[in-house]
CSV table of C-alpha atoms in Angstrom, one decimal:
chain,number,residue,atom,x,y,z
A,207,MET,CA,127.0,66.6,47.6
A,208,TYR,CA,127.8,65.1,44.0
A,209,THR,CA,130.8,63.6,42.8
A,210,ILE,CA,132.9,64.9,40.2
A,211,GLN,CA,132.1,61.9,38.3
A,212,GLN,CA,128.1,62.3,38.9
A,213,ILE,CA,128.4,66.2,37.8
A,214,LYS,CA,130.4,65.4,34.8
A,215,SER,CA,127.4,62.6,33.7
A,216,HIS,CA,124.9,65.2,34.5
A,217,TYR,CA,126.6,67.8,32.5
A,218,LEU,CA,126.9,64.6,29.2
A,219,PHE,CA,130.5,65.4,29.6
A,220,SER,CA,132.7,62.6,27.9
A,221,ASP,CA,135.7,62.1,27.5
A,222,GLU,CA,135.6,62.9,24.0
A,223,ASP,CA,134.9,66.4,25.8
A,224,ALA,CA,138.3,66.5,27.6
A,225,GLU,CA,140.1,66.0,24.7
A,226,THR,CA,138.4,68.6,23.0
A,227,LEU,CA,139.5,70.8,26.0
A,228,LYS,CA,142.8,69.9,26.1
A,229,SER,CA,143.5,70.7,22.4
A,230,LEU,CA,142.6,74.6,23.5
A,231,LEU,CA,145.3,74.5,25.8
A,232,PRO,CA,148.1,76.4,23.4
A,233,ILE,CA,145.6,79.0,22.6
A,234,ALA,CA,144.4,79.5,26.2
A,235,LYS,CA,148.0,80.0,27.5
A,236,GLU,CA,148.7,82.6,24.4
A,237,ASN,CA,144.9,84.6,25.5
A,238,ARG,CA,145.6,84.0,29.4
A,239,ASP,CA,146.8,87.7,29.9
A,240,ARG,CA,144.4,88.7,27.4
A,241,MET,CA,141.6,87.4,29.3
A,242,ILE,CA,143.0,88.4,32.5
A,243,ARG,CA,143.2,91.8,31.8
A,244,ASP,CA,139.5,92.0,30.0
A,245,PHE,CA,138.0,90.3,33.0
A,246,TYR,CA,139.6,93.0,35.9
A,247,ASP,CA,138.6,95.5,33.8
A,248,TYR,CA,134.7,93.9,34.6
A,249,LEU,CA,135.6,93.1,37.9
A,250,LEU,CA,136.9,96.9,39.1
A,251,GLY,CA,133.5,98.7,37.3
A,252,ILE,CA,131.2,97.6,39.6
A,253,PRO,CA,131.7,99.0,42.5
A,254,GLU,CA,130.4,95.9,44.7
A,255,THR,CA,133.4,93.8,43.0
A,256,ALA,CA,135.7,96.6,43.4
A,257,ALA,CA,135.2,97.3,47.4
A,258,PHE,CA,137.0,93.5,47.1
A,259,LEU,CA,140.2,95.0,44.3
A,260,GLN,CA,141.6,97.8,46.5
A,261,ASP,CA,144.9,96.2,47.6
A,262,GLU,CA,147.2,96.4,44.4
A,263,ALA,CA,149.3,93.0,46.4
A,264,GLN,CA,145.9,91.6,46.7
A,265,ILE,CA,144.9,92.4,42.7
A,266,GLN,CA,148.6,91.0,41.5
A,267,ARG,CA,147.5,87.3,43.6
A,268,LEU,CA,143.9,87.1,42.2
A,269,LYS,CA,145.1,88.0,38.4
A,270,LEU,CA,147.6,85.3,38.7
A,271,SER,CA,144.9,82.6,40.5
A,272,HIS,CA,142.3,83.6,38.2
A,273,GLY,CA,145.3,83.0,35.0
A,274,GLY,CA,146.0,79.5,36.3
A,275,TRP,CA,141.9,78.6,36.9
A,276,PHE,CA,141.1,79.9,33.2
A,277,VAL,CA,144.2,77.7,31.3
A,278,ASN,CA,143.5,74.8,33.7
A,279,LEU,CA,139.8,75.0,32.2
A,280,PHE,CA,141.6,72.9,29.4
A,281,CYS,CA,143.8,70.7,31.4
A,282,GLY,CA,141.8,67.6,30.0
A,283,VAL,CA,142.0,66.4,33.2
A,284,TYR,CA,138.9,66.7,35.6
A,285,ASP,CA,139.0,64.8,38.6
A,286,ASN,CA,138.4,64.8,42.2
A,287,GLN,CA,141.6,66.6,42.7
A,288,TYR,CA,139.6,69.6,40.2
A,289,HIS,CA,137.0,68.9,42.0
A,290,HIS,CA,138.4,69.9,45.3
A,291,ASN,CA,140.5,72.7,44.2
A,292,LEU,CA,136.8,74.4,42.8
A,293,GLN,CA,135.1,73.6,45.7
A,294,ARG,CA,137.9,75.5,47.9
A,295,VAL,CA,137.7,78.3,45.7
A,296,GLY,CA,134.0,78.1,46.3
A,297,HIS,CA,134.3,78.2,49.9
A,298,VAL,CA,136.9,81.2,49.8
A,299,HIS,CA,133.9,83.0,47.9
A,300,VAL,CA,131.3,82.4,51.0
A,301,ARG,CA,133.9,83.3,53.6
A,302,ILE,CA,134.6,86.8,51.8
A,303,GLY,CA,130.9,87.7,51.8
A,304,LEU,CA,131.0,88.0,47.9
A,305,ASP,CA,127.2,87.1,46.3
A,306,ALA,CA,126.8,84.3,44.3
A,307,HIS,CA,124.8,86.6,41.8
A,308,PHE,CA,128.5,88.4,40.8
A,309,VAL,CA,130.1,84.6,40.9
A,310,ASN,CA,127.4,83.8,38.2
A,311,ALA,CA,128.0,87.1,35.8
A,312,ALA,CA,131.7,87.1,36.2
A,313,MET,CA,131.3,83.7,34.5
A,314,GLN,CA,129.5,84.6,32.2
A,315,GLN,CA,132.5,87.3,30.6
A,316,VAL,CA,134.8,84.4,31.2
A,317,ARG,CA,132.2,82.4,28.4
A,318,ARG,CA,132.1,85.2,26.5
A,319,PHE,CA,136.0,85.9,25.9
A,320,ALA,CA,135.9,81.9,25.6
A,321,VAL,CA,134.3,81.7,23.0
A,322,GLY,CA,135.1,84.9,21.1
A,323,MET,CA,138.8,82.9,21.5
A,324,ILE,CA,137.3,80.0,19.6
A,325,ARG,CA,135.3,81.7,16.7
A,326,GLU,CA,138.9,83.6,16.3
A,327,ASN,CA,141.2,80.8,16.0
A,328,PHE,CA,138.7,78.3,14.1
A,329,PRO,CA,136.6,79.1,10.9
A,330,ASP,CA,135.4,76.0,10.1
A,331,ARG,CA,131.6,75.9,11.6
A,332,ASP,CA,131.4,72.2,12.7
A,333,GLU,CA,134.8,72.3,14.5
A,334,ARG,CA,133.7,75.4,16.1
A,335,ARG,CA,130.6,73.9,17.7
A,336,LYS,CA,131.9,71.6,19.3
A,337,LYS,CA,134.7,73.1,20.9
A,338,THR,CA,132.5,76.1,21.8
A,339,GLU,CA,130.1,72.9,23.5
A,340,ALA,CA,132.8,71.7,25.4
A,341,VAL,CA,133.5,75.3,26.8
A,342,GLU,CA,130.0,75.6,27.7
A,343,LYS,CA,130.0,72.8,29.9
A,344,ILE,CA,133.3,72.9,31.4
A,345,LEU,CA,132.1,76.1,32.2
A,346,ASP,CA,128.7,74.9,33.6
A,347,ILE,CA,130.5,72.6,35.6
A,348,ASN,CA,132.6,75.3,37.7
A,349,LEU,CA,130.0,77.0,37.9
A,350,ASP,CA,127.7,74.4,39.8
A,351,ILE,CA,130.3,73.5,41.8
A,352,LEU,CA,131.1,76.9,42.8
A,353,THR,CA,128.0,78.0,43.5
A,354,ALA,CA,126.9,74.8,45.6
A,355,SER,CA,129.5,76.3,48.3
A,356,TYR,CA,126.8,79.2,48.4
A,357,ILE,CA,123.9,76.3,48.7
A,358,GLU,CA,125.8,74.1,51.4
A,359,GLU,CA,126.1,77.5,53.3
A,360,GLU,CA,122.2,78.2,53.5
A,361,LEU,CA,121.6,75.0,53.9
A,362,LYS,CA,123.9,74.9,57.2
A,363,LYS,CA,122.2,78.2,58.6
A,364,VAL,CA,118.8,77.1,57.6
A,365,PHE,CA,119.6,74.2,59.6
A,366,ILE,CA,121.0,75.4,62.7
A,367,SER,CA,117.9,77.8,62.7
A,368,LYS,CA,115.2,75.5,62.0
A,369,ARG,CA,117.1,73.0,64.6
A,370,PHE,CA,116.8,76.2,67.5
A,371,GLU,CA,113.7,77.2,66.6
A,372,SER,CA,111.9,73.7,66.9
A,373,LEU,CA,113.8,73.1,70.0
A,374,LEU,CA,112.2,76.3,71.1
A,375,VAL,CA,109.0,75.6,69.9
A,376,ARG,CA,108.8,72.6,71.5
A,377,ALA,CA,110.2,73.7,75.1
A,378,THR,CA,107.7,76.7,75.0
A,379,GLU,CA,104.5,74.1,74.3
A,380,ARG,CA,105.8,72.3,77.6
A,381,PHE,CA,106.1,75.4,79.0
A,382,THR,CA,102.6,76.4,78.5
A,383,TYR,CA,101.2,73.0,79.1
A,384,GLY,CA,102.8,73.0,82.5
A,385,LEU,CA,101.3,75.9,83.2
A,386,ASN,CA,98.0,75.8,82.0
A,387,LEU,CA,98.0,72.2,84.2
A,388,ILE,CA,98.7,74.5,87.5
A,389,LEU,CA,96.3,76.8,86.3
A,390,VAL,CA,93.8,73.6,86.6
A,391,LEU,CA,95.1,72.7,90.1
A,392,ALA,CA,94.6,76.3,91.0
A,393,LEU,CA,91.1,76.2,89.8
A,394,VAL,CA,90.2,73.4,91.6
A,395,GLY,CA,92.0,74.5,95.1
A,396,VAL,CA,89.4,77.9,94.3
A,397,SER,CA,86.9,76.0,93.5
A,398,LEU,CA,87.3,74.1,96.5
A,399,SER,CA,87.7,77.4,98.6
A,400,VAL,CA,84.3,78.5,97.3
A,401,VAL,CA,82.4,74.7,97.8
A,402,GLY,CA,84.2,76.0,101.8
A,403,LEU,CA,82.3,79.4,101.5
A,404,PHE,CA,78.8,78.1,100.3
A,405,PHE,CA,78.8,76.2,103.6
A,406,TRP,CA,79.9,78.8,105.6
A,407,GLU,CA,76.9,81.1,104.4
A,408,ILE,CA,75.0,77.9,105.3
A,409,PHE,CA,76.0,78.3,108.6
A,410,HIS,CA,74.9,82.5,108.9
A,411,VAL,CA,71.3,80.8,107.6
A,412,VAL,CA,71.3,78.3,110.8
A,413,GLY,CA,72.7,80.9,112.7
A,414,GLY,CA,69.6,82.9,112.2
A,415,ALA,CA,71.0,85.7,109.3
A,416,VAL,CA,68.6,83.9,107.1
A,417,GLU,CA,68.7,87.1,104.6
A,418,LYS,CA,72.1,87.4,104.5
A,419,GLY,CA,72.8,83.4,104.0
A,420,ILE,CA,71.0,82.8,101.3
A,421,LEU,CA,71.8,85.9,99.3
A,422,GLY,CA,75.6,85.0,100.0
A,423,ALA,CA,74.9,81.0,99.7
A,424,LEU,CA,73.4,82.1,95.8
A,425,GLY,CA,75.8,84.3,95.3
A,426,THR,CA,78.6,81.8,96.1
A,427,LEU,CA,77.0,79.3,93.7
A,428,LEU,CA,76.8,81.2,91.1
A,429,ILE,CA,80.6,81.9,91.3
A,430,LEU,CA,80.6,77.6,91.8
A,431,TRP,CA,79.4,77.2,88.5
A,432,MET,CA,81.2,79.5,86.9
A,433,MET,CA,84.1,78.4,88.7
A,434,ILE,CA,82.9,74.8,86.6
A,435,GLU,CA,82.7,76.2,83.3
A,436,LEU,CA,86.6,78.0,84.1
A,437,MET,CA,87.8,74.6,84.6
A,438,ASP,CA,86.0,72.7,81.7
A,439,ASN,CA,87.5,75.4,79.6
A,440,GLU,CA,91.0,74.9,80.9
A,441,ILE,CA,90.7,71.3,80.2
A,442,LYS,CA,89.5,71.4,77.2
A,443,SER,CA,92.3,74.3,76.1
A,444,LEU,CA,94.9,71.3,77.2
A,445,LYS,CA,93.0,68.9,74.7
A,446,GLY,CA,93.4,71.1,72.1
A,447,GLY,CA,90.5,73.4,72.1
A,448,ARG,CA,89.9,76.8,71.6
A,449,PHE,CA,90.4,79.2,74.3
A,450,ASN,CA,87.8,80.5,75.6
A,451,ILE,CA,87.7,84.2,77.2
A,452,GLN,CA,84.2,84.5,77.4
A,453,VAL,CA,83.9,82.3,80.4
A,454,PHE,CA,86.7,84.2,82.1
A,455,ILE,CA,84.4,87.5,81.6
A,456,GLY,CA,81.3,85.6,83.0
A,457,VAL,CA,83.3,85.0,86.0
A,458,VAL,CA,84.0,88.6,86.5
A,459,ILE,CA,80.4,89.4,86.1
A,460,ILE,CA,78.8,86.6,88.6
A,461,ALA,CA,81.9,88.0,91.4
A,462,ILE,CA,80.3,91.6,90.9
A,463,ILE,CA,76.7,90.3,91.4
A,464,ARG,CA,77.0,88.6,94.2
A,465,GLU,CA,79.0,91.6,95.3
A,466,ILE,CA,76.2,94.1,94.8
A,467,LEU,CA,74.0,91.3,97.2
A,468,ILE,CA,76.4,91.5,99.5
A,469,SER,CA,76.7,95.8,98.8
A,470,THR,CA,73.0,95.4,99.7
A,471,LEU,CA,72.4,93.8,102.4
A,472,ARG,CA,75.2,95.6,104.2
A,473,HIS,CA,73.7,99.4,103.0
A,474,ASP,CA,76.9,100.1,101.7
A,475,PRO,CA,77.0,103.9,100.5
A,476,LEU,CA,75.1,104.8,97.6
A,477,GLU,CA,78.7,105.9,95.5
A,478,THR,CA,79.7,102.2,95.9
A,479,GLN,CA,76.2,100.3,94.6
A,480,VAL,CA,76.3,102.9,91.7
A,481,PHE,CA,80.0,102.1,91.0
A,482,LEU,CA,79.4,98.2,91.1
A,483,ALA,CA,76.6,99.1,89.0
A,484,GLY,CA,78.0,100.6,86.2
A,485,THR,CA,81.1,97.9,86.6
A,486,LEU,CA,78.6,95.3,85.7
A,487,LEU,CA,77.2,97.5,82.8
A,488,VAL,CA,80.2,98.3,81.0
A,489,LEU,CA,81.2,93.7,81.6
A,490,GLY,CA,77.6,93.5,80.3
A,491,VAL,CA,78.6,95.1,77.0
A,492,VAL,CA,82.0,93.6,76.8
A,493,TYR,CA,80.9,89.9,77.0
A,494,TYR,CA,77.8,90.7,74.5
A,495,LEU,CA,80.8,91.8,72.0
A,496,VAL,CA,82.9,89.1,73.0
A,497,ALA,CA,80.1,86.6,72.1
A,498,ARG,CA,78.9,88.5,68.8
A,499,SER,CA,82.7,88.6,68.0
A,500,GLN,CA,83.0,84.4,68.3
A,501,GLN,CA,79.5,83.8,66.9
A,502,LEU,CA,80.6,86.3,64.0
A,503,SER,CA,83.5,84.0,63.7
A,504,ILE,CA,82.5,80.5,63.8
A,505,SER,CA,79.3,81.4,60.9
A,506,ARG,CA,82.4,82.3,59.0
């Protein structure tokens, strides 16, 4: 937030401008009631601003306030207290929900009235220009300070929103990373179980069930190979790599192939084998489509 000294320097508002405005104070007092009448005719003619002016007692209080503000434009003293008073008015506008658009529009009406007031009272062109420039500067300074309250309020909302969003994103990322770690550990455990299953199939070979043992061991090795691919995929994902759904589909396909081999040895009903074969066909089509899609994505 800028100080009133900085704001005045940015608008090239000089002590001479302050004295020029002070010289207009008697004329401003004479035209205060006319300004208030024109100003409120304008406000009541707009549905959005008229909605804030329903109570007659409130309207009278606001007229006194706006009349005092208008005369105070020509007080000649623009210090920290003047700045503070304008900030308070701006915060009131924000609190009641008055759109900044109407603050700008209303200021334009005051500007036109003030310029017209000078034109009516000062026929000399150079004098009129000098006084008009001073009025333009103080009105721009007022508008700057008033609208700064809206900007400050928006910055507060953005700050709170961004801060919460950042915390939420970081917490979600850590949670997801933790789940990926758990998944890797689970895959390690399952892989060890698959290794145990492989040795169990070998035991069947030693026990005399050669055909069943060899086919079972072959299917288990295929699953173990896919488990290695899964763990490799998860490790790449933890390092920031791309998630590869194709690997997961491949694991299911290998599991179905193993089940078909065992089903053949068990002499399961034809319906079961047809179902497994159909499932394998569907998964094969899905695997092909996913692989094709990933190739097209990489080529682009």
